[in-house]
XYZ file of C-alpha atoms in Angstrom:
206
model
C -44.976 93.777 -51.479
C -43.613 91.197 -53.892
C -40.847 88.612 -54.024
C -40.064 86.178 -56.839
C -38.831 82.608 -56.569
C -37.452 80.476 -59.396
C -36.583 76.818 -59.847
C -34.832 75.348 -62.886
C -36.072 71.950 -64.041
C -35.477 70.801 -67.618
C -38.505 68.617 -68.333
C -39.503 67.519 -71.846
C -43.121 68.485 -72.355
C -44.063 65.003 -73.589
C -42.711 63.499 -70.365
C -44.168 66.073 -67.983
C -46.959 65.062 -65.634
C -49.435 67.311 -63.843
C -47.962 66.097 -60.552
C -44.438 67.257 -61.555
C -45.613 70.726 -62.488
C -47.746 71.040 -59.364
C -44.886 69.977 -57.126
C -42.446 72.418 -58.731
C -44.820 75.311 -58.186
C -46.003 74.302 -54.721
C -42.428 74.174 -53.413
C -41.901 77.738 -54.583
C -45.202 78.855 -53.086
C -44.184 77.362 -49.747
C -41.098 79.591 -49.771
C -43.260 82.554 -50.667
C -45.720 81.785 -47.901
C -42.916 81.640 -45.335
C -41.646 85.026 -46.495
C -45.123 86.592 -46.443
C -45.664 85.215 -42.951
C -42.372 86.777 -41.835
C -43.711 90.089 -43.185
C -46.902 89.627 -41.128
C -49.162 89.429 -44.170
C -52.370 87.529 -43.247
C -53.267 84.560 -45.437
C -56.352 86.246 -46.887
C -54.145 89.053 -48.240
C -51.660 86.765 -50.044
C -51.638 86.078 -53.777
C -49.358 84.157 -56.129
C -48.612 84.509 -59.821
C -47.083 81.319 -61.199
C -45.486 80.923 -64.624
C -43.501 78.323 -66.511
C -40.740 79.277 -68.932
C -40.890 77.056 -72.009
C -38.918 76.755 -75.217
C -38.352 74.535 -78.201
C -35.545 72.050 -77.537
C -32.276 73.635 -78.649
C -33.442 77.243 -78.373
C -31.588 79.762 -76.209
C -34.625 81.754 -75.136
C -37.767 80.954 -73.195
C -41.310 82.266 -73.193
C -43.502 82.565 -70.123
C -46.915 80.926 -69.851
C -49.272 81.135 -66.908
C -49.690 78.169 -64.575
C -53.216 78.014 -63.111
C -53.714 78.290 -59.383
C -54.169 75.055 -57.460
C -53.239 71.574 -58.562
C -52.385 71.251 -62.255
C -54.442 68.841 -64.347
C -53.791 67.355 -67.764
C -56.137 69.881 -69.370
C -53.968 72.632 -67.887
C -50.853 71.083 -69.433
C -52.567 71.006 -72.819
C -53.544 74.652 -72.479
C -50.007 75.662 -71.474
C -48.619 74.140 -74.656
C -51.176 76.031 -76.728
C -50.291 79.213 -74.848
C -46.635 78.623 -75.679
C -47.466 78.251 -79.378
C -49.464 81.490 -79.320
C -46.705 83.355 -77.491
C -44.087 82.053 -79.933
C -46.129 83.144 -82.924
C -46.757 86.553 -81.373
C -43.071 87.138 -80.603
C -41.393 85.470 -83.581
C -44.047 85.213 -86.264
C -44.330 81.428 -86.373
C -44.664 78.238 -84.338
C -44.060 74.577 -85.065
C -46.641 72.261 -83.462
C -44.503 69.191 -84.212
C -41.163 70.363 -82.732
C -40.300 69.096 -79.232
C -40.979 71.547 -76.392
C -39.505 71.581 -72.901
C -40.007 73.275 -69.562
C -36.951 75.169 -68.332
C -37.843 77.308 -65.304
C -40.744 77.617 -62.928
C -41.410 80.954 -61.253
C -43.702 82.016 -58.452
C -44.256 85.632 -57.448
C -45.481 85.996 -53.871
C -47.656 89.087 -53.472
C -48.768 90.567 -50.171
C -51.408 93.274 -49.974
C -50.354 95.641 -47.198
C -51.520 98.994 -45.931
C -49.880 101.973 -47.578
C -47.329 103.512 -45.219
C -48.054 106.913 -43.722
C -45.407 109.346 -44.928
C -43.457 111.133 -42.232
C -44.274 114.808 -41.833
C -42.071 117.667 -40.720
C -43.071 119.030 -37.337
C -40.895 122.178 -37.430
C -42.039 125.214 -39.417
C -39.338 127.745 -40.341
C -40.259 131.358 -41.006
C -36.857 132.056 -42.583
C -34.138 129.739 -43.922
C -31.356 131.448 -41.954
C -31.210 128.633 -39.404
C -30.109 126.205 -42.114
C -27.242 128.338 -43.483
C -23.863 126.651 -43.013
C -21.666 128.651 -45.383
C -21.475 131.195 -48.202
C -19.748 130.334 -51.452
C -18.918 132.028 -54.753
C -20.785 130.113 -57.473
C -20.603 130.742 -61.217
C -23.833 130.765 -63.231
C -23.834 131.281 -66.979
C -26.690 133.773 -66.864
C -25.289 135.948 -64.074
C -21.593 135.179 -63.645
C -20.054 134.754 -60.195
C -22.547 135.136 -57.346
C -22.072 134.920 -53.595
C -24.553 132.234 -52.541
C -25.751 130.896 -49.212
C -25.185 127.186 -48.668
C -27.930 125.387 -46.753
C -27.851 122.120 -44.822
C -30.963 120.281 -45.942
C -31.151 118.261 -42.736
C -31.679 121.518 -40.805
C -34.737 122.552 -42.796
C -38.187 122.391 -41.366
C -41.211 123.170 -43.474
C -40.360 126.401 -45.245
C -42.621 128.500 -47.510
C -40.100 130.081 -49.888
C -36.339 130.365 -50.357
C -35.069 132.469 -53.253
C -32.150 131.422 -55.417
C -29.386 131.452 -56.250
C -28.293 129.122 -53.480
C -26.933 125.645 -52.776
C -28.612 122.924 -50.725
C -26.284 120.206 -49.467
C -27.083 116.847 -47.935
C -25.209 113.626 -47.250
C -25.761 112.025 -50.666
C -26.351 114.911 -53.081
C -26.155 118.624 -53.759
C -29.040 120.656 -55.183
C -28.241 123.827 -57.127
C -30.966 126.477 -57.119
C -30.047 128.850 -59.979
C -30.933 132.529 -60.335
C -34.559 133.382 -61.096
C -35.816 130.314 -59.252
C -37.003 129.612 -55.726
C -37.886 126.568 -53.686
C -40.132 125.593 -50.832
C -39.962 122.661 -48.441
C -43.278 120.812 -48.253
C -44.769 118.984 -45.301
C -42.916 115.766 -46.226
C -39.503 117.435 -46.590
C -39.485 117.550 -50.404
C -37.779 120.458 -52.148
C -40.244 121.935 -54.649
C -38.335 124.125 -57.127
C -40.160 126.777 -59.145
C -39.172 129.479 -61.617
C -40.185 133.090 -61.032
C -43.335 133.882 -62.954
C -44.441 130.221 -63.294
C -47.802 130.919 -61.725
C -47.027 129.147 -58.448
C -46.511 132.185 -56.306
C -43.223 133.577 -57.606
C -42.845 137.208 -58.613
C -41.984 138.203 -62.131
C -38.250 138.696 -62.577
């Protein structure tokens, strides 16, 4: 899990001190630590990615440079300026070592390593889809014209091996159209897997 925090602080590079940069980042990391704690992430499974957004004075765009972990030292500030020059040359084809540079934003991304969730599995296995039929409807398909189709309620499906089209599957937020010469199955996690006849996945040749 990840969450980003940002703080704007316009600081001319020539006036910046290691203490200023450290304090800006540490305040963001404190917020991130509180959030990770609220998500029950143990300290040994927390990480942070810290960056500063820098630009030449008067520019309207910034470039990100990494801020090292821990307290920032003067050597780190020197390296960040060099990183900015390299990033500027890479993105815009040039850099000016004599033009004034400033810090604009400081960002910290709090990262928590958590266990992957176990996906829910369907416990009901349906031999036929008839229990999910809620209606029949005339549906027009270009390849076959008007066809009387069953309409299924997706929420009523258990795990189901094969349902031939044409048919309609409705749910609260969407409608799935299964055209002629296709079929679908419902897998153990409730996904609709749609296949064409003759695709090598168990369908018969049309």
